[in-house]
Amino acid sequence: MNKFPTGRIDAAEAVSPAAEIDSNILEPSTTLVQQQIDELEQSIKDLQQKVQDEKELAASLCGSLKKAASKITSLDKEKEEWKQKTFKFEEEEGFERIEHEGTNEEVKVVLGQSLCRFSVDSIGEPNRREQQRKASDAASDANFLKRPSFYQESFSEHFFPVRNQIDGEVTSSQQIRKKLSIPARYAASMARRPCGHLSVALVVSIILSFVAFRFGDFKVEVNNAGWWSRGTKISNRAAQELLVSSNREDLFFSDKVKKETGRDVWMELQTAIQPNWQGGDDEDEEKQENDSGTLANVCSGQWYGSTKMVSRGERHMYGMLKTKNADDKNDDKVESILKEDAIYNMCEVEEDTLTALENSDSCYKCPSASNGVDRCISPYSLVLLARQYLANNYTSEFATTAATSIPCDNLRTLWTPSAQSEFTSMLQKCANWALVVSSNNQSAEQKDFGNLDECPFSQFMPTVVDDLFPASYPPTVRYTSSFYATKKSGSILERMYEDAESKKYDGSDGNPLSGVYDTTESDFYDFYSDSIVGRDMSLAVGSAGVTVVAMIIHTKSPFLTLMGLFQIILSFPLAYFVYYFIAGLVFFPFLNFIGIFVVFALGADDVFVAVDKWKNARHELPHGTTEQVAALALPDAAYAMLLTSTTTAAAFFATAICPVGPIVCFAVFCGLLITFDYLMNIFLVFPALCLYDKWILKGSKNKCINFDWCCQNTASDDSNATDIESSTRPSTPAVTNENIDLTESDIRHNELEAEKRTLIHRFLDAYYNILHKFRWFVLGVVIAATTVCAVFAAQLTLPVSSEVAILPDSNPYQMHRSWSENLLSNVLAKGEGSETLI
């Protein structure tokens, strides 16, 4: 064994001559090994460089993750502080606490895993839809903490302690909390017990409504009284005419009445208040169908030409007839009713009408001269006067038997030109006599007729001729009337109205006469107007239908729509309760029914305001309890509605200074309607919103509560999601590593862009663009329309009559009223513009 103590090899000792190797053989092997070593060294360097690059990449990724985790941790910590403050406040104030599915820690973990996988992990792609939904919730919570709104600021002031600042410094030792206002406390109390508030409001309102309709003498009818109280010259004259008409007989024989009873009728009318002067007496109109006193008066002939015949209270039916060209002022072009064909036609019309009255037992019957059978007596008309003239029985009291002794065919035969001429002359004497009698305030006994011939007819009434007849030449009768001795009980009047609607009363065919019918109290007119009001109620139902559709589209909740409809409907009887029992207004004109359309419009608007305020509050406070949302949203909604309701109601109440009775009643009733609509919105819709929110928080899928969820596209992986505000707030864009550092303005811009995709925003944007594009043209159209309306308004004339025309001029009952104004009796009753006031 060789040893090397020196640590080196001696050349002589290391290589012996016998072991010497050929250098040509070793040289190639050494070169190959060296190359392999160089390659290995280069590989090591490359690996070291790759390791260094991987380390730098990992460090960069770790830095990004640390930044993201730091932001998430900060937001989560701040949110946890808010949560603890909320729980503390709930324990102090006694609010109901609702546990939401999912905790802050879960959101943090999911968000953290989602970002890590998205950044560094390419294996096991996560569920993107679930990831984006949860990230969206987290972003919404972050935005809630970063960007305070009106509701969030109010939330902070009322529900959490805030630090008090003294001399510009914040003192942490002094913690204060702003107390809730009284409306907010009531709203929170309502949200804790919504069922109780809603039940009490419904029960109380239904009871008061029953009392109002049951004991308040409520009737759906047209009441035309009250329009004479306007304080103008025309209305004063109309009031005078009405009073004089109802006391005509006493005024005509005023001296006789004063001698017998000591009453000065004229002085009494001028100084004493006349009760029920516009609406008639309060006596029971359902008298016996055969009033013995009236029957005796009719059958004796005393009824003809008496004031009872034309009295409003007696309600006798009378027909109005006119010739074809009655409106022509040229007497030569008008065919007079006194002509042979016209008299015959009038006689036939009266016979047909009497037959219809007999069949319905609507008239007073007297024994007939021919066979003793009871028949309706002939009406008081030109035909009756012609028969009395031909029978030479016109100077004494008219006999009912003689009135029908001449049939229509015989009347036509006997109506010769000479008879017609003499009868016309007698009729003119009576018309002129009537003019003198009514020329001053003296009674019949005090009249000085001078050389004027007295009326040859003992029971003449100026109802048979028109006001132009006395001065016409040749003498022409354009309008005339026929008064029938009919009964006045309510059932009989309704039966006669039905016969008139069925065309059972002969109105002739317009050749040569045309006829229409009504009573002295215009009962047919009122019956028809009442039916028109009933038909107009269908328009109110249509208005209600449109309102319901609008509410259900806006609220997407049949339950809230039903409560809104109850709010509107119940405001009507509640307003009538105060109107009748508290305000003491027993007069309910037909004009008040227009308030139905007013309350439907304003009621729907109040529902929209309440629902929108609630949804806005829930959107801004997604994790707030129902009590917290109610305490903030409901006072805000109530205040907004109070402003609009107060101004509208005040405008109606201010109209009550008008002297017209029906307008006063309309103004008061509409003001009460708006007031109670506002109150019912608070007591019905507000508790309904609290119930609605509680049901939504519990995840209710009942379509009667809310059907918005069924219209949304729900995938299978979202079927178990219980987003409590999914139906009340728009979705927030999902959080990714691209938008996690977005500024507040960017987030708000994205939200506005999302809102613009809704239908209502697209519609409003299009409307605005069109309006803005043609703004100058629209301005010109508005100015032109205003100018045209002002010109036409300046051309309006004052009314020439105090009558309230509800029906069109083509309606037969309106025609009857218009034609009656042309009778000489009505013109004389109005006093031809007398300045005497009563």
PDB file of N, CA, C and O in Angstrom, residues 568-589:
ATOM      1  N   ILE A 568    -109.785  53.993  -1.010  1.00  0.00           N
ATOM      2  CA  ILE A 568    -110.544  54.929  -1.849  1.00  0.00           C
ATOM      3  C   ILE A 568    -112.038  54.789  -1.611  1.00  0.00           C
ATOM      4  O   ILE A 568    -112.763  55.781  -1.452  1.00  0.00           O
ATOM      5  N   ILE A 569    -112.526  53.544  -1.575  1.00  0.00           N
ATOM      6  CA  ILE A 569    -113.973  53.310  -1.469  1.00  0.00           C
ATOM      7  C   ILE A 569    -114.495  53.758  -0.107  1.00  0.00           C
ATOM      8  O   ILE A 569    -115.552  54.400  -0.011  1.00  0.00           O
ATOM      9  N   LEU A 570    -113.784  53.430   0.967  1.00  0.00           N
ATOM     10  CA  LEU A 570    -114.272  53.764   2.306  1.00  0.00           C
ATOM     11  C   LEU A 570    -114.217  55.259   2.592  1.00  0.00           C
ATOM     12  O   LEU A 570    -114.926  55.740   3.484  1.00  0.00           O
ATOM     13  N   SER A 571    -113.418  56.006   1.854  1.00  0.00           N
ATOM     14  CA  SER A 571    -113.376  57.451   2.091  1.00  0.00           C
ATOM     15  C   SER A 571    -114.694  58.118   1.736  1.00  0.00           C
ATOM     16  O   SER A 571    -115.027  59.166   2.297  1.00  0.00           O
ATOM     17  N   PHE A 572    -115.474  57.538   0.812  1.00  0.00           N
ATOM     18  CA  PHE A 572    -116.754  58.147   0.413  1.00  0.00           C
ATOM     19  C   PHE A 572    -117.775  58.099   1.551  1.00  0.00           C
ATOM     20  O   PHE A 572    -118.316  59.149   1.937  1.00  0.00           O
ATOM     21  N   PRO A 573    -118.106  56.932   2.124  1.00  0.00           N
ATOM     22  CA  PRO A 573    -119.084  56.942   3.226  1.00  0.00           C
ATOM     23  C   PRO A 573    -118.584  57.661   4.467  1.00  0.00           C
ATOM     24  O   PRO A 573    -119.382  58.258   5.201  1.00  0.00           O
ATOM     25  N   LEU A 574    -117.284  57.619   4.738  1.00  0.00           N
ATOM     26  CA  LEU A 574    -116.769  58.339   5.901  1.00  0.00           C
ATOM     27  C   LEU A 574    -116.917  59.849   5.717  1.00  0.00           C
ATOM     28  O   LEU A 574    -117.258  60.568   6.666  1.00  0.00           O
ATOM     29  N   ALA A 575    -116.660  60.325   4.511  1.00  0.00           N
ATOM     30  CA  ALA A 575    -116.862  61.752   4.239  1.00  0.00           C
ATOM     31  C   ALA A 575    -118.339  62.114   4.365  1.00  0.00           C
ATOM     32  O   ALA A 575    -118.679  63.183   4.893  1.00  0.00           O
ATOM     33  N   TYR A 576    -119.220  61.220   3.918  1.00  0.00           N
ATOM     34  CA  TYR A 576    -120.661  61.503   4.032  1.00  0.00           C
ATOM     35  C   TYR A 576    -121.105  61.495   5.494  1.00  0.00           C
ATOM     36  O   TYR A 576    -122.008  62.242   5.874  1.00  0.00           O
ATOM     37  N   PHE A 577    -120.469  60.668   6.321  1.00  0.00           N
ATOM     38  CA  PHE A 577    -120.793  60.630   7.748  1.00  0.00           C
ATOM     39  C   PHE A 577    -120.537  62.001   8.378  1.00  0.00           C
ATOM     40  O   PHE A 577    -121.388  62.541   9.094  1.00  0.00           O
ATOM     41  N   VAL A 578    -119.373  62.568   8.138  1.00  0.00           N
ATOM     42  CA  VAL A 578    -119.056  63.882   8.685  1.00  0.00           C
ATOM     43  C   VAL A 578    -119.923  64.951   8.019  1.00  0.00           C
ATOM     44  O   VAL A 578    -120.399  65.888   8.681  1.00  0.00           O
ATOM     45  N   TYR A 579    -120.142  64.823   6.725  1.00  0.00           N
ATOM     46  CA  TYR A 579    -120.942  65.787   5.970  1.00  0.00           C
ATOM     47  C   TYR A 579    -122.362  65.883   6.526  1.00  0.00           C
ATOM     48  O   TYR A 579    -122.900  66.983   6.682  1.00  0.00           O
ATOM     49  N   TYR A 580    -122.957  64.747   6.853  1.00  0.00           N
ATOM     50  CA  TYR A 580    -124.372  64.719   7.264  1.00  0.00           C
ATOM     51  C   TYR A 580    -124.532  64.919   8.769  1.00  0.00           C
ATOM     52  O   TYR A 580    -125.324  65.754   9.212  1.00  0.00           O
ATOM     53  N   PHE A 581    -123.782  64.157   9.560  1.00  0.00           N
ATOM     54  CA  PHE A 581    -124.008  64.149  11.007  1.00  0.00           C
ATOM     55  C   PHE A 581    -123.250  65.246  11.738  1.00  0.00           C
ATOM     56  O   PHE A 581    -123.725  65.732  12.773  1.00  0.00           O
ATOM     57  N   ILE A 582    -122.084  65.613  11.289  1.00  0.00           N
ATOM     58  CA  ILE A 582    -121.276  66.603  11.998  1.00  0.00           C
ATOM     59  C   ILE A 582    -121.437  67.999  11.378  1.00  0.00           C
ATOM     60  O   ILE A 582    -121.710  68.977  12.084  1.00  0.00           O
ATOM     61  N   ALA A 583    -121.275  68.085  10.062  1.00  0.00           N
ATOM     62  CA  ALA A 583    -121.456  69.380   9.406  1.00  0.00           C
ATOM     63  C   ALA A 583    -122.919  69.774   9.310  1.00  0.00           C
ATOM     64  O   ALA A 583    -123.233  70.953   9.118  1.00  0.00           O
ATOM     65  N   GLY A 584    -123.832  68.797   9.420  1.00  0.00           N
ATOM     66  CA  GLY A 584    -125.263  69.096   9.397  1.00  0.00           C
ATOM     67  C   GLY A 584    -125.803  69.461   8.032  1.00  0.00           C
ATOM     68  O   GLY A 584    -126.845  70.113   7.932  1.00  0.00           O
ATOM     69  N   LEU A 585    -125.127  69.044   6.965  1.00  0.00           N
ATOM     70  CA  LEU A 585    -125.588  69.336   5.606  1.00  0.00           C
ATOM     71  C   LEU A 585    -126.466  68.183   5.120  1.00  0.00           C
ATOM     72  O   LEU A 585    -125.973  67.125   4.745  1.00  0.00           O
ATOM     73  N   VAL A 586    -127.775  68.402   5.149  1.00  0.00           N
ATOM     74  CA  VAL A 586    -128.713  67.345   4.754  1.00  0.00           C
ATOM     75  C   VAL A 586    -128.998  67.381   3.263  1.00  0.00           C
ATOM     76  O   VAL A 586    -129.591  66.447   2.721  1.00  0.00           O
ATOM     77  N   PHE A 587    -128.616  68.451   2.597  1.00  0.00           N
ATOM     78  CA  PHE A 587    -128.835  68.569   1.162  1.00  0.00           C
ATOM     79  C   PHE A 587    -127.646  67.950   0.427  1.00  0.00           C
ATOM     80  O   PHE A 587    -126.494  68.359   0.631  1.00  0.00           O
ATOM     81  N   PHE A 588    -127.909  66.960  -0.427  1.00  0.00           N
ATOM     82  CA  PHE A 588    -126.847  66.249  -1.150  1.00  0.00           C
ATOM     83  C   PHE A 588    -127.129  66.341  -2.645  1.00  0.00           C
ATOM     84  O   PHE A 588    -127.806  65.497  -3.218  1.00  0.00           O
ATOM     85  N   PRO A 589    -126.610  67.379  -3.319  1.00  0.00           N
ATOM     86  CA  PRO A 589    -126.892  67.551  -4.744  1.00  0.00           C
ATOM     87  C   PRO A 589    -126.161  66.519  -5.591  1.00  0.00           C
ATOM     88  O   PRO A 589    -125.194  65.896  -5.149  1.00  0.00           O
TER      89      PRO A 589
END
